Every structure is written in structure tokens, then in C-alpha cells.
Coordinates of C-alpha atoms in Angstrom, one line a residue:
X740 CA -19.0 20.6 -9.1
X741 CA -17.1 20.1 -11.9
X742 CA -15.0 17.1 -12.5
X743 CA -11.9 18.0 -14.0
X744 CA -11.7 14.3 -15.8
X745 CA -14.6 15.3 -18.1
X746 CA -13.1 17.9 -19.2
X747 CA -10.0 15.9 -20.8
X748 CA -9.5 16.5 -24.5
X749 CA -10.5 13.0 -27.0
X750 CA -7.5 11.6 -28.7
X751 CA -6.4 14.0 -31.8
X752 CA -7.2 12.4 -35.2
X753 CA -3.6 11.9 -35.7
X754 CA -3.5 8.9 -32.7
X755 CA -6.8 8.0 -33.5
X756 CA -5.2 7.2 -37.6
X757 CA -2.4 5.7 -36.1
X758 CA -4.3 3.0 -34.4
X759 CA -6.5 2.1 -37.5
X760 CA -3.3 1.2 -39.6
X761 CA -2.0 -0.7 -36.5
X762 CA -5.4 -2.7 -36.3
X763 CA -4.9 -3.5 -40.2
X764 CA -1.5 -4.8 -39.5
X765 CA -1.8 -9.2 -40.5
X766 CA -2.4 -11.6 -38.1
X767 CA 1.9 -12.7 -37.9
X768 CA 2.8 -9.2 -37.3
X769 CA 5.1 -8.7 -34.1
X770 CA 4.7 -5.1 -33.9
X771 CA 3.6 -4.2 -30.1
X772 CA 0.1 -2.2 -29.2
X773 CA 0.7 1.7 -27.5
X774 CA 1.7 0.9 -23.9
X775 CA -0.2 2.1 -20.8
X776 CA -1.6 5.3 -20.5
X777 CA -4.0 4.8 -17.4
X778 CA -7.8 5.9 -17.5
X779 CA -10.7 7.2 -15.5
X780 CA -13.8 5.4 -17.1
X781 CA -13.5 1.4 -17.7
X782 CA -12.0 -1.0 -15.4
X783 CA -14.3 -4.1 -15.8
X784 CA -13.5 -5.4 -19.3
X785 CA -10.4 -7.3 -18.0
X786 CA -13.3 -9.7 -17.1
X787 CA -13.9 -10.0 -20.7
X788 CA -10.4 -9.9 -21.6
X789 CA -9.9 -13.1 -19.7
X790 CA -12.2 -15.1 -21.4
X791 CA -11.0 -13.4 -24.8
X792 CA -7.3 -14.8 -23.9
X793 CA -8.9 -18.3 -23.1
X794 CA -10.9 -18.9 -26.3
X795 CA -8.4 -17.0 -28.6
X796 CA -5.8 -19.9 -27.4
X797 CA -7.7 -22.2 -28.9
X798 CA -8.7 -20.0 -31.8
X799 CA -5.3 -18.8 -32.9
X800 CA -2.6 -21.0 -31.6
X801 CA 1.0 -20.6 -29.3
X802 CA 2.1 -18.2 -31.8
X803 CA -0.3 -15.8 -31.3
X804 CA -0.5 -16.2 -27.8
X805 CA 3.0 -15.9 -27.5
X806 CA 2.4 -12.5 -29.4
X807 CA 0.2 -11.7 -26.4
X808 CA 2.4 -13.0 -23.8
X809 CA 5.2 -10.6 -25.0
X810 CA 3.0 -7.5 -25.0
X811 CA 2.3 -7.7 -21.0
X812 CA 4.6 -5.7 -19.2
X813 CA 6.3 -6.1 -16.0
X814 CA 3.9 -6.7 -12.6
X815 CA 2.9 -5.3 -9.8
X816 CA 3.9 -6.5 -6.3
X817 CA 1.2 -6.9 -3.8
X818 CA 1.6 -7.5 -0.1
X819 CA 1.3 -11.6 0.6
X820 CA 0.5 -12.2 -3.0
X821 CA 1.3 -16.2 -4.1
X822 CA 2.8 -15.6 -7.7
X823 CA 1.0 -18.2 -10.3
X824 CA 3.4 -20.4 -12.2
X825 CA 4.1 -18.9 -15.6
X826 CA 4.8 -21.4 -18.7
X827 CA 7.8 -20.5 -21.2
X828 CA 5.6 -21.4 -24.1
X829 CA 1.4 -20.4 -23.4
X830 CA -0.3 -23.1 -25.2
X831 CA -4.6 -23.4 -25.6
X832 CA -5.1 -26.5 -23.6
X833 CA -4.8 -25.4 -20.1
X834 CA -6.9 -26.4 -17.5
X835 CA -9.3 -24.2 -16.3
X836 CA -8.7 -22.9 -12.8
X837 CA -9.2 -24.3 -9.6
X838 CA -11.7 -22.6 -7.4
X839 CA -12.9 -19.0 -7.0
X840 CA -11.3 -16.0 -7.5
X841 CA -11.5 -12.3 -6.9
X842 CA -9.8 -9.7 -8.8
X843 CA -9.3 -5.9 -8.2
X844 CA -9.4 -3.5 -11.7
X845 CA -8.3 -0.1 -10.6
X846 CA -8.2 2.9 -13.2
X847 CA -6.4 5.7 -12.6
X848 CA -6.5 9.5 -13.7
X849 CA -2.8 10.3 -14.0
X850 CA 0.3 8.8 -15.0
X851 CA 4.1 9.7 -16.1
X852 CA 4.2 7.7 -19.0
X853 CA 0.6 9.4 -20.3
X854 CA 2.0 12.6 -22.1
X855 CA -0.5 14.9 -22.6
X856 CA -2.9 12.9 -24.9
X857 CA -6.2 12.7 -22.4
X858 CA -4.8 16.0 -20.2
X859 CA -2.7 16.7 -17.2
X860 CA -3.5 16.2 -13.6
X861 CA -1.5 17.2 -10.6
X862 CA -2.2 14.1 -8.7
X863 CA -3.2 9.9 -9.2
X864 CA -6.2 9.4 -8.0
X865 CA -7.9 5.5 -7.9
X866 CA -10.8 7.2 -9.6
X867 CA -12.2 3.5 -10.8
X868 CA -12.2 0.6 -8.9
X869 CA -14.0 -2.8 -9.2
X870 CA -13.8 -5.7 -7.4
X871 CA -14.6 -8.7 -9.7
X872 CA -15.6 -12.1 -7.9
X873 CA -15.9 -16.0 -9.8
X874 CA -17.7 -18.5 -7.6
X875 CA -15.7 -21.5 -7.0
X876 CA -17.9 -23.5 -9.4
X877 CA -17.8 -20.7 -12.5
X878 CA -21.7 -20.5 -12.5
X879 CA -21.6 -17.2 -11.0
X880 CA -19.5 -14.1 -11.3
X881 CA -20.7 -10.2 -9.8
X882 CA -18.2 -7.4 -10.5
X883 CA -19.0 -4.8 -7.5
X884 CA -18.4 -1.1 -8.5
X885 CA -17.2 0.9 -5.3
X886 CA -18.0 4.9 -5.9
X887 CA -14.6 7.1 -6.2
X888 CA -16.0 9.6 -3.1
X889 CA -17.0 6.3 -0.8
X890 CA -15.3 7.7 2.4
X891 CA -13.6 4.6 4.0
X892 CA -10.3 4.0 6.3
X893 CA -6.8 4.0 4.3
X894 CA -4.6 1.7 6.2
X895 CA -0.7 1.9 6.3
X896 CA 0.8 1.1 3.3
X897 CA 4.3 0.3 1.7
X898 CA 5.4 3.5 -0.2
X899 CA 6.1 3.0 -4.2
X900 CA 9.1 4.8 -3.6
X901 CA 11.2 2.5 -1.2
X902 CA 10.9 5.2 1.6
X903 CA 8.9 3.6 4.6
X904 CA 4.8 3.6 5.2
X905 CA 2.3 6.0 4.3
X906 CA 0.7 7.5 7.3
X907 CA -3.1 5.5 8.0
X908 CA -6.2 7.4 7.8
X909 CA -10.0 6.9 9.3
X910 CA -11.7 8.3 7.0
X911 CA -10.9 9.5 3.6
X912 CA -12.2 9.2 -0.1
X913 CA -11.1 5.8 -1.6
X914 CA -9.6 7.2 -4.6
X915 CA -7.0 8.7 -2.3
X916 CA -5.7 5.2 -1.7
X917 CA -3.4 5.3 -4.6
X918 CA -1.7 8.4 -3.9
X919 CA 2.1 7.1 -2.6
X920 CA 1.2 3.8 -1.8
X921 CA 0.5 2.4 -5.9
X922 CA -1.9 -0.5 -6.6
X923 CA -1.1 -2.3 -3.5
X924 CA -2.5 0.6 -1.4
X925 CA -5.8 0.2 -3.3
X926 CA -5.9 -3.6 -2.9
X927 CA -5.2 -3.1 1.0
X928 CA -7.8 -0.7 1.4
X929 CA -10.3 -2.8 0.0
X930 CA -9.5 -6.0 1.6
X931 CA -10.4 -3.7 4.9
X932 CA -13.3 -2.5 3.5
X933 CA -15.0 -5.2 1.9
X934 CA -13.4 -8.3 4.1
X935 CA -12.4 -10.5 1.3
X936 CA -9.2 -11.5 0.1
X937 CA -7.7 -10.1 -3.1
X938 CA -4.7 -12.0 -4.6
X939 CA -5.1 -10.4 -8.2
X940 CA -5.1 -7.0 -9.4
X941 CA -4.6 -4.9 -12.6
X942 CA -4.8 -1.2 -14.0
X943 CA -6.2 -0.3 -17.7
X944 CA -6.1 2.5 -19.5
X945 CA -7.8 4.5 -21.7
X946 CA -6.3 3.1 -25.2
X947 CA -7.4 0.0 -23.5
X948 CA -11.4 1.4 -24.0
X949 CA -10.5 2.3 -27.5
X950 CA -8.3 -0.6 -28.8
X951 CA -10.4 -3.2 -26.9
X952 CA -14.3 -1.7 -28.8
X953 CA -12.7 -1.1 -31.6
X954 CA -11.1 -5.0 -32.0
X955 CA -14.7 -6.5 -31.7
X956 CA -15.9 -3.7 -34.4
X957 CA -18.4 -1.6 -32.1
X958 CA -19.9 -2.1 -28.8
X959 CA -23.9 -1.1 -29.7
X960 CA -25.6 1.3 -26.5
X961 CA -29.0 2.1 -25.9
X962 CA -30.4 5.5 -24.2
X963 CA -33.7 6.3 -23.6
X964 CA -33.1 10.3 -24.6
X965 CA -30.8 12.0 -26.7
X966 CA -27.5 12.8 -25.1
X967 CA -25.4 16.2 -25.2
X968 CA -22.5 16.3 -23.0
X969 CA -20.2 19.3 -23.2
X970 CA -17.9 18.6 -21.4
X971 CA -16.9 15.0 -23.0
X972 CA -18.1 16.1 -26.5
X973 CA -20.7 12.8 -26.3
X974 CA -24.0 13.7 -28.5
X975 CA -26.1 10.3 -29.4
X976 CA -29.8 10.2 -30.4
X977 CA -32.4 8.2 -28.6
X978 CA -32.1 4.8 -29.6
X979 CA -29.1 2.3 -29.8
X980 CA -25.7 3.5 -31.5
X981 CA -22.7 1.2 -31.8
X982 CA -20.0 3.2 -30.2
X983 CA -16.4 2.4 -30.7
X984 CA -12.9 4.4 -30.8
X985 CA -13.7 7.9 -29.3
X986 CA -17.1 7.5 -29.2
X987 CA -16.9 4.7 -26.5
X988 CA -14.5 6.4 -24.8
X989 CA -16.4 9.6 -24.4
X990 CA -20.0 7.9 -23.7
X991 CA -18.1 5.7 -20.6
X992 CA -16.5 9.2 -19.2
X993 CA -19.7 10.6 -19.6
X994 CA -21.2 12.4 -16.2
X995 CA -23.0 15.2 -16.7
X996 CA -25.0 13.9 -20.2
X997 CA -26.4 11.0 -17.9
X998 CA -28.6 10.1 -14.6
X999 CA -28.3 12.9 -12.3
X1000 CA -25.3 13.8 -13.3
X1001 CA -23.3 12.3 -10.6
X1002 CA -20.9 9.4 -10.4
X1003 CA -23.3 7.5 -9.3
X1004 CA -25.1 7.7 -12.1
X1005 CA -22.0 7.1 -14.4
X1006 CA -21.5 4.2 -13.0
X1007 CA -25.0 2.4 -13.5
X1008 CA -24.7 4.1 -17.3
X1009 CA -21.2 2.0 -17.8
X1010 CA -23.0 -0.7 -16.9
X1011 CA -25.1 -0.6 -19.7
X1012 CA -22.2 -0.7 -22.3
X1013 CA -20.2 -3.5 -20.1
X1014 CA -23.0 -5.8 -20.3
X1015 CA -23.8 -5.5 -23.8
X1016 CA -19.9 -5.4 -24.1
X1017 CA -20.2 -9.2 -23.0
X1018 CA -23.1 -10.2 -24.8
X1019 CA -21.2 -8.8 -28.1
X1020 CA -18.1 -10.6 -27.2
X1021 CA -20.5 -13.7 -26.7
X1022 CA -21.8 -13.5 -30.3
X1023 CA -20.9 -15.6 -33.0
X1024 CA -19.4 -12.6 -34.8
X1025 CA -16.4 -12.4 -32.1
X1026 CA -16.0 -16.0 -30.9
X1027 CA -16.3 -17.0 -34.3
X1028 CA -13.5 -14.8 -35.8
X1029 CA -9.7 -15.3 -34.9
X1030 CA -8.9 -11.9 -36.1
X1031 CA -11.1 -10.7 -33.9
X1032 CA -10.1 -12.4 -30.9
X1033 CA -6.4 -12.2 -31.4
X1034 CA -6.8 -8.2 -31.7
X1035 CA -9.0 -8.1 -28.8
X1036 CA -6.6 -10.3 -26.5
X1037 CA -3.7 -7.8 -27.8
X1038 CA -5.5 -4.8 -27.3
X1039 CA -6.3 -6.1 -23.3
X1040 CA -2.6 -7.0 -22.8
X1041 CA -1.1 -4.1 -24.2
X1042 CA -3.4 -1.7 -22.0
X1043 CA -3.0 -3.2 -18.6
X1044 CA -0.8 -3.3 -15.7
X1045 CA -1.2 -6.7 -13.6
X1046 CA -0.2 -7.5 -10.6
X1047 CA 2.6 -10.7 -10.3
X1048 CA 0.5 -13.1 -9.4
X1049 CA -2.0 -11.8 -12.7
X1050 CA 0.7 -11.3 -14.9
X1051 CA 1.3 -14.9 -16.9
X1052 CA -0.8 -16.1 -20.2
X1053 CA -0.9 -18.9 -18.4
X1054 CA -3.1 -17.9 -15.2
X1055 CA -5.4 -15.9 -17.4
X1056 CA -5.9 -18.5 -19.9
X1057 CA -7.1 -20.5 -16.9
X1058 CA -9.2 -17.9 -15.7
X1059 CA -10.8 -17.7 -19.2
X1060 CA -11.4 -21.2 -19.4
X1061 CA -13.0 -21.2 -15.9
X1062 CA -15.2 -18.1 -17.3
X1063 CA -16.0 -19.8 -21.1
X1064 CA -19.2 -20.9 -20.8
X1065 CA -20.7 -18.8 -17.8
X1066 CA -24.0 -17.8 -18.3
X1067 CA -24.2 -14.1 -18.6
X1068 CA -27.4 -14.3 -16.9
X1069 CA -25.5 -15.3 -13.8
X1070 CA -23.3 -12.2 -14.6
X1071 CA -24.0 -9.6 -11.9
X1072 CA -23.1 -5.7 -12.0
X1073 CA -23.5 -4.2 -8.8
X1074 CA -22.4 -0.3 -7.2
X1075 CA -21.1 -1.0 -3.8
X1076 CA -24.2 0.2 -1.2
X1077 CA -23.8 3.9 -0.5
X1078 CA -25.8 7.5 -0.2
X1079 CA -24.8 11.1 -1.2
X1080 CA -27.4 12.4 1.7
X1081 CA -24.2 12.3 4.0
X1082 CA -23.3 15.3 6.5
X1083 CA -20.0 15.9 8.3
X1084 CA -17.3 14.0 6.7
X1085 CA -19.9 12.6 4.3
X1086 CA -20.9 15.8 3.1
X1087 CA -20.8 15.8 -1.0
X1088 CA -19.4 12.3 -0.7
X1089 CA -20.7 9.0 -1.0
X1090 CA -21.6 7.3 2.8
X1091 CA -21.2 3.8 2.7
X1092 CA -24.7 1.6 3.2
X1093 CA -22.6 -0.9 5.9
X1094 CA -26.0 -2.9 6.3
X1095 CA -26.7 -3.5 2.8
X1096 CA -22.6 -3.9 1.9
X1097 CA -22.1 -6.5 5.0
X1098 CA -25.2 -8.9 3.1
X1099 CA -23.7 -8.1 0.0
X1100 CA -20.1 -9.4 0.5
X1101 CA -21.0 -11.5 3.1
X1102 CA -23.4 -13.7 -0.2
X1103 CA -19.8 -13.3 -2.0
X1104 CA -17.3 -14.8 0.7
X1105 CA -20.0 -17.7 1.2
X1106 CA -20.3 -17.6 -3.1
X1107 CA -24.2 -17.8 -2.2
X1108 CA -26.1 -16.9 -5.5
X1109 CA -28.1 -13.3 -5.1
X1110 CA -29.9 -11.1 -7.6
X1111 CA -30.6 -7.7 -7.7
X1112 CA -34.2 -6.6 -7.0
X1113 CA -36.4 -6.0 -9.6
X1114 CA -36.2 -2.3 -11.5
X1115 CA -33.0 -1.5 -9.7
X1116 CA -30.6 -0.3 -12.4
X1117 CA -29.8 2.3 -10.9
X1118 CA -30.1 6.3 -11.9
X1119 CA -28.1 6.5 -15.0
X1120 CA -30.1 3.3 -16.4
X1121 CA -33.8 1.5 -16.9
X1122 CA -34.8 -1.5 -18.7
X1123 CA -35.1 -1.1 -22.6
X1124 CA -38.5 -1.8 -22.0
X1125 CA -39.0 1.6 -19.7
X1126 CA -37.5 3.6 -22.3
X1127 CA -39.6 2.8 -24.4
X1128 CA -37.1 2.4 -27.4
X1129 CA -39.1 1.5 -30.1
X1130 CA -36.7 1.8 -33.7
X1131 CA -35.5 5.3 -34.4
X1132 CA -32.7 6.6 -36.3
X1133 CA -29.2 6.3 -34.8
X1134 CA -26.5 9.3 -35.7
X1135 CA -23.2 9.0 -34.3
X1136 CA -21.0 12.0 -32.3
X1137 CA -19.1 12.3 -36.0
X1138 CA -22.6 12.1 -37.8
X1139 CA -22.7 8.3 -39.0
X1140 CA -26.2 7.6 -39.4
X1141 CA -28.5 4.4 -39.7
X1142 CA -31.8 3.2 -38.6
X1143 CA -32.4 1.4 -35.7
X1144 CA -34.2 -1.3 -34.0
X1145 CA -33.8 -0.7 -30.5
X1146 CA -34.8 -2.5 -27.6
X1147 CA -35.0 -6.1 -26.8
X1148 CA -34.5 -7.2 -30.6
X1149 CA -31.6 -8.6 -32.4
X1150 CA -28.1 -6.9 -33.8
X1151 CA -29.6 -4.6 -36.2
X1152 CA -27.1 -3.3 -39.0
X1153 CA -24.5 -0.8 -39.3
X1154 CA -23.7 0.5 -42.6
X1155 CA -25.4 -2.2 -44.2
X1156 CA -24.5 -5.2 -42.0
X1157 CA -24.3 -6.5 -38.1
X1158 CA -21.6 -4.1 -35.8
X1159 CA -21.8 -7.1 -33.5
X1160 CA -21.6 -10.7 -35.7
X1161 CA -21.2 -9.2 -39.0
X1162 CA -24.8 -10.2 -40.3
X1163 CA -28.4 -9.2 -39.9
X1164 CA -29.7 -9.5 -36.1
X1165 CA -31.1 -12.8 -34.2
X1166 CA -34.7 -11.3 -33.9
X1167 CA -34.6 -7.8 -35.9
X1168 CA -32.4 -6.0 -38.3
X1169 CA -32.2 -2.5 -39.8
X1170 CA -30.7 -1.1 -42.6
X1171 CA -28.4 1.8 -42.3
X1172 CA -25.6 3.7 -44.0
X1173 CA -22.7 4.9 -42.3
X1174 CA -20.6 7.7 -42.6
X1175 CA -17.7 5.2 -44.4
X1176 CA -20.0 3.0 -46.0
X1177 CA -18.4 0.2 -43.4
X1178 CA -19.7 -2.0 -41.0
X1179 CA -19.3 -0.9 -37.4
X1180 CA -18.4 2.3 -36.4
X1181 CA -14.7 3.7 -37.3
X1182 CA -12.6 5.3 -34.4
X1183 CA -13.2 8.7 -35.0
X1184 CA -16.6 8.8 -33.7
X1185 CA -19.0 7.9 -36.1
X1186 CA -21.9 4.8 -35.4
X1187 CA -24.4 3.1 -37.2
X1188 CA -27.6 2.3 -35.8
X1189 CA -27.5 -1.1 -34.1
X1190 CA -29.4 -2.7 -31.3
X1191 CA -27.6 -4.6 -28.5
X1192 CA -27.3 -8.0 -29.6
X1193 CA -30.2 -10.5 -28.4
X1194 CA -29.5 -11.9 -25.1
X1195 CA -27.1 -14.9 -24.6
X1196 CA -27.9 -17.5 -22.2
X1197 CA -31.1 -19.6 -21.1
X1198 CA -30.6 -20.1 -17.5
X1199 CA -31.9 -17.5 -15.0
X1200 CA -30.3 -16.0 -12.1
X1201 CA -30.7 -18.0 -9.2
X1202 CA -30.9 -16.8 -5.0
X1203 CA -32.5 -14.0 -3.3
X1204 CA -32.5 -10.6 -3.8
X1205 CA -30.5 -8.3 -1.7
X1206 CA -32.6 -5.3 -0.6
X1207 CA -31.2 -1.9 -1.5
X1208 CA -28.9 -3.2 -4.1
X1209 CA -28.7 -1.2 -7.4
X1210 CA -27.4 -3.1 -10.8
X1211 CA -27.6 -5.3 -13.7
X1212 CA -27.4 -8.6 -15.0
X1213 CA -25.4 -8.9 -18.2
X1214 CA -27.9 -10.7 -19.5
X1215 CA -30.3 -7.7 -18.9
X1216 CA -31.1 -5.3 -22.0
X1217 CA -30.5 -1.6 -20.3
X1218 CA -30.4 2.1 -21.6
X1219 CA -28.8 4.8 -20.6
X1220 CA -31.0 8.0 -18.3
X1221 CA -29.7 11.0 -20.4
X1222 CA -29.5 13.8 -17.5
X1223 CA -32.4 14.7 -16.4
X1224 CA -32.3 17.4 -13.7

């Protein structure tokens, strides 16, 4: 069946312009970023955007931060949250923070401040939630993606409206959660279904996508087989591409252009651009470059709704610091155990895998190391090394152009230089033109050809593996299954 989401109309050139001039803007300016618009696609970069508010602190200085502290707007209230002191003036030299933590990133399909940029739904639906986890010693981190159509129980929740409870329910989808009761309902529900305790949450939207590849000038994707989505407008070559504006947009709403066309197989393909996400925002090229930084912390803050005890420079700047120098090879993605085989109430939904979930979050509550078995990306990714993406030209969905060294190589170049650090890559490089002439690719859609950038990090993931557990390190160089029944 079709998902309505996919069918949501890109940004029109005019707000795509409109967000190039504000990206040119200098480094003092005190203009603010466009507000919240909530999405269906990509929740997890607010793991990135922590550590981007940590190091740009020390890149960039109080005034910028304060820059970044003005554009988060007001929290969310969740039931028995502790609110984290907030400091008048954020400065760079907090410590890191104390312990583990676990934070929930919800996206949503539907909001009233939206307008009609991305479509109109008749109803909010939690259509993208991810439970994030940081062992209490910062050498491990796994960001759990829990299927929209996982059929759990809703508890009772606080109405957003003042006016009493939400009725409980045994078994419903758990992107029904949202509905009256807000963020906190989805928090609740998930402390129930997972057992562990949540104190932070946040929402992002879809400028948040946009704003947030655009600031680190192009997140570079692999996929094994060209891609031709319809319904999001997504067409890519075999090979890598470096997506931003649009382009990433459309390639992370992607569902029918990828695995089996499912959700399922969305989710494993979004892994493939979160994790090279990371190892981009790793790179020289972003933590070397203030500008950079400062427009990436922006673009995060503008674009997301926190809960109170999230929303403070000063407990994510202590969050980043705790997540600085984590190996990304100790950087888990995983999709939260489940099977579409279901009958009765499971039928067309996603059945939860309770075996295989209660050894999962039962490694995260005792922060015990675990790894994902070998070949288990998932059915909307494979190793670069399956696809066998050798070099191959790379055209963008506007009809950039480049060629490509894909694969397990370095950042090749886009339009004539590195999308990722600016330069040639750490162990390849190709030479491309782009539809501008520029490095990177520009909003509107087009992409040079660049390969994700080499992997960061020498340590290797450490514990067992858990059986039946589908995912990705972010270590791990993956390409996208273009649909393939």
C-alpha cells in the first residue's frame, strides 16, 4: 500500500533559494533559521548535533553559542523528567557529562505550524522514533530504530490539551502514540516497551535534514543499483552521490526505490546515510572549519523541539563532550527486533521479536558491549564490498555529474574538490564537474560523485553478537538495496 508520506511534494525552488542566501549570511549574523516544521524521515542526527554543539563551543566561542542558545525554542514537558541546570551565558569549557544517557528522537508527519510546504495530513502520527543510548563510560553508543507499524501497548497518557487522560490501549501501532497525548505519550510508550528509562527527548523536522547536509556541504551515499523512486522524485546512479538539500531529503523518505520496498527496508537504507553522516562530520573538513560547525549547530537547534530537561546549551554541550572522541566503530545502528509475517492484529504490521528485543535492551540497561552479526545490514543495505561498487559515474536527481570512486576508498571529489573535507580523498579521489562548477552538491538537487569518506576510528567493536539483530556500525562502509522485487 501506498504511503501517503512519499507522496509529499520536495520544497519549491523558491524555499530552497531562500535557504542558500540564509546559509551565506556571516558568521556575526543574528538572523534566526526557519522554525520547526516536523518530518517523517531523520530523527538520529541529533546524535550528531550534540557533538556538533560540543566542539563548535570550542571552535567558535560564547557568542556563537549564544547565537545557538537563542534559536532553541521552548520545551517539552515529560512526565518525572529532572530539568538540567541551564547557564545564562553557554561557554566551551564544560564538563563532559556524568554517566550514561538515553534519548528518545521522535519525527512526526504533521504539524500546525508546517503550512503546506511537505503536504497536508489529517492526523500526527510518531512515524519515526529512535531511542539513542551512551554507555556510562562514552566508549559505546547504539541508536535503536523501532518500526512505525511495531504493534505494542499505548499506556494512559496526559492529554496535550489540559483535558484529562487518553484512554490505554493493548495493542496498537506505535506511531499512534502521539496522537493526543504529544511527545510525552511517545516517551511513555517506550519506556513500557523497551524497559529503560528515558529522561530526554526531542522532535526534528524536515528543514532540519536539509539545513543540517547542506551545513557540512553534502552527505556522500552509496547504492549498489540505480534508484528511481516516483513517488519521492529520488533518481541516483549506481555508485556514491553526495546528496544534500532536496536530494537528502528525498533519498532518506525514500520507500519504494529501496529494499523491498517496505519500512523496514527504509530504515536499514537511512542507516547508510546516518553513518556516513558521522564519519563526514568526523572529517577534518567539518571539525576543522568553524563555519561549518557553527551552521551545522544552528541548523540542529533551529529544527528541533526538546524536551525540558534537553533543552539548555549547557546539557548538550556536555553530552557532546561526553560523545567527542567516541569511536564510531563503537557506534551501533540497530532496527528494534520485529517480523511482517504477523496474522491477526499483526497482520500487515510489524510483530515484535520479544526474544531477540529482551537481549537487546537487556545488553543496553547493563551498558554490556554487543555487535551485530556479521552481513546483517538489513534489506535496504549490504556492505560496499557486496555491491560491488567499483568507480562509476555519479549524476545527481538535478543532473550534476562526476566520477566516482566508490566503495571502501577515500572522499573522492565533487566538482573538482572533496564534498566531505574540501580536498582530494584519504585513499582515492576522482575528478568530477558539477552542475555549478562548486564543491558539494547545491540544495536543489544536484551531486557530484563522491565516495563516503574513509573510515574514522582504529578500535573495533567489542562483545558478542546478538542473534537476529539487523544493523550497522558507523564505522561500517554500506550501500543502499535499490528495490528489488
Amino acid at each position: 500500500m501506498t504511503d501517503p508520506l512519499d507522496r509529499l511534494p520536495a520544497p519549491s525552488p523558491a524555499r530552497d533559494r531562500s535557504r542558500r542566501a540564509a546559509r551565506s549570511a556571516p558568521l556575526a549574523r543574528h538572523g534566526r533559521l526557519p522554525r520547526r516544521s516536523p518530518w517523517k524521515a531523520l530523527a538520529t542526527t541529533v546524535a550528531a548535533a550534540v557533538a556538533v554543539v560540543a566542539v563548535s563551543g570550542a571552535a567558535v566561542g560564547a557568542i556563537a553559542l549564544k547565537q545557538v542558545s537563542d534559536d532553541l525554542g521552548p520545551g517539552v514537558a515529560l512526565q518525572g523528567e529532572k530539568t538540567e541546570p541551564a547557564v545564562k551565558q553557554p561557554g566551551a569549557g564544560l564538563a563532559a557529562y556524568k554517566g550514561g544517557f538515553n534519548i528518545l528522537i521522535v519525527g512526526t508527519d504533521n504539524d500546525p505550524k508546517q503550512g503546506t510546504s511537505y503536504g497536508v495530513r489529517d492526523a500526527t502520527l510518531n512515524d519515526v522514533n529512535i531511542l539513542l543510548h551512551v554507555s556510562a563510560d562514552h566508549t559505546n553508543a547504539t541508536a535503536v530504530s523501532i518500526p512505525r507499524d511495531l504493534v505494542v501497548p499505548i499506556p494512559s497518557c496526559p492529554r496535550t490539551d489540559g483535558q484529562g487522560s487518553t484512554s490505554a490501549q493493548s495493542a496498537a501501532p506505535i506511531n499512534s502514540a502521539y496522537g493526543d497525548g504529544g511527545l510525552n505519550c511517545v516517551v511513555q510508550t517506550v519506556k513500557q516497551l523497551t524497559g529503560v528509562d528515558i529522561p530526554f527527548a526531542g522532535q526534528i523536522s524536515f528543514n532540519g535534514v536539509i539545513e543540517m547536509s547542506n551545513a557540512i556541504g553534502g552527505v556522500p551515499v552509496c547504492v549498489n543499483k540505480p534508484i528511481h523512486d516516483r513517488y519521492t522524485g529520488l533518481n541516483l546512479p549506481a555508485g556514491t552521490s553526495t546528496l544534500s538539500g532536496a536530494d537528502a531529503l528525498a533519498f532518506l523518505r525514500s520507500r519504494h526505490g529501496v529494499g523491498d520496498g517496505s519500512d523496514l527496508g527504509r530504515i536499514s537504507s537511512q542507516q547508510v546515510y546516518l553513518s556516513s553522516m558521522l564519519r563526514t562530520i568526523k572529517s577534518g573538513g567539518v571539525l576543522g572549519s568553524p563555519t561549518k560547525l557553527y551552521g551545522l549547530a544552528r541548523a540542529a537547534a533551529s529544527n528541533m523541539t526538546l524536551s525540558n530537561s534537553l533543552n539548555s546549551t549547557s546539557t548538550l554541550i556536555s553530552m557532546g563532550s561526553a560523545l567527542r572522541d567516541l569511536d564510531l566503530s563503537r557506534v551501533n545502528f540497530v532496527q528494534y527486533p520485529g517480523s511482517t509475517a504477523g496474522t491477526g492484529i499483526y497482520a500487515d504490521k510489524v510483530q515484535p521479536d520479544t526474544a531477540t528485543a529482551a537481549e537487546l535492551f537487556g545488553a543496553i540497561k547493563a551498558d554490556r558491549p554487543f555487535t551485530v552479526p556479521a552481513g546483517s545490514t538489513g534489506i535496504g543495505s549490504e556492505s560496499s564490498a557486496a555491491a560491488g561498487t567499483g568507480s562509476g559515474a555519479a549524476t545527481g536527481a538535478a543532473g550534476g555529474s562526476g566520477t566516482a570512486s566508490a566503495g571502501a576508498g577515500g572522499a573522492g571529489a565533487a566538482g573538482g574538490s572533496s564534498a566531505a573535507a574540501g580536498g582530494s580523498g584519504a585513499a582515492g579521489s576522482a575528478a568530477g564537474s558539477g552542475a555549478a562548477g562548486s564543491a558539494g552538491s547545491s540544495a536543489s538537487g544536484s551531486s557530484g560523485g563522491a565516495t563516503a569518506p574513509a573510515t574514522i576510528g582504529s578500535g573495533a567493536s567489542t562483545g558478542a553478537a546478538i542473534s537476529g539483530l539487523t544493523g550497522q556500525t558507523a564505522a561500517d562502509q554500506t550501500c543502499s538495496v535499490a528495490y528489488r522485487f
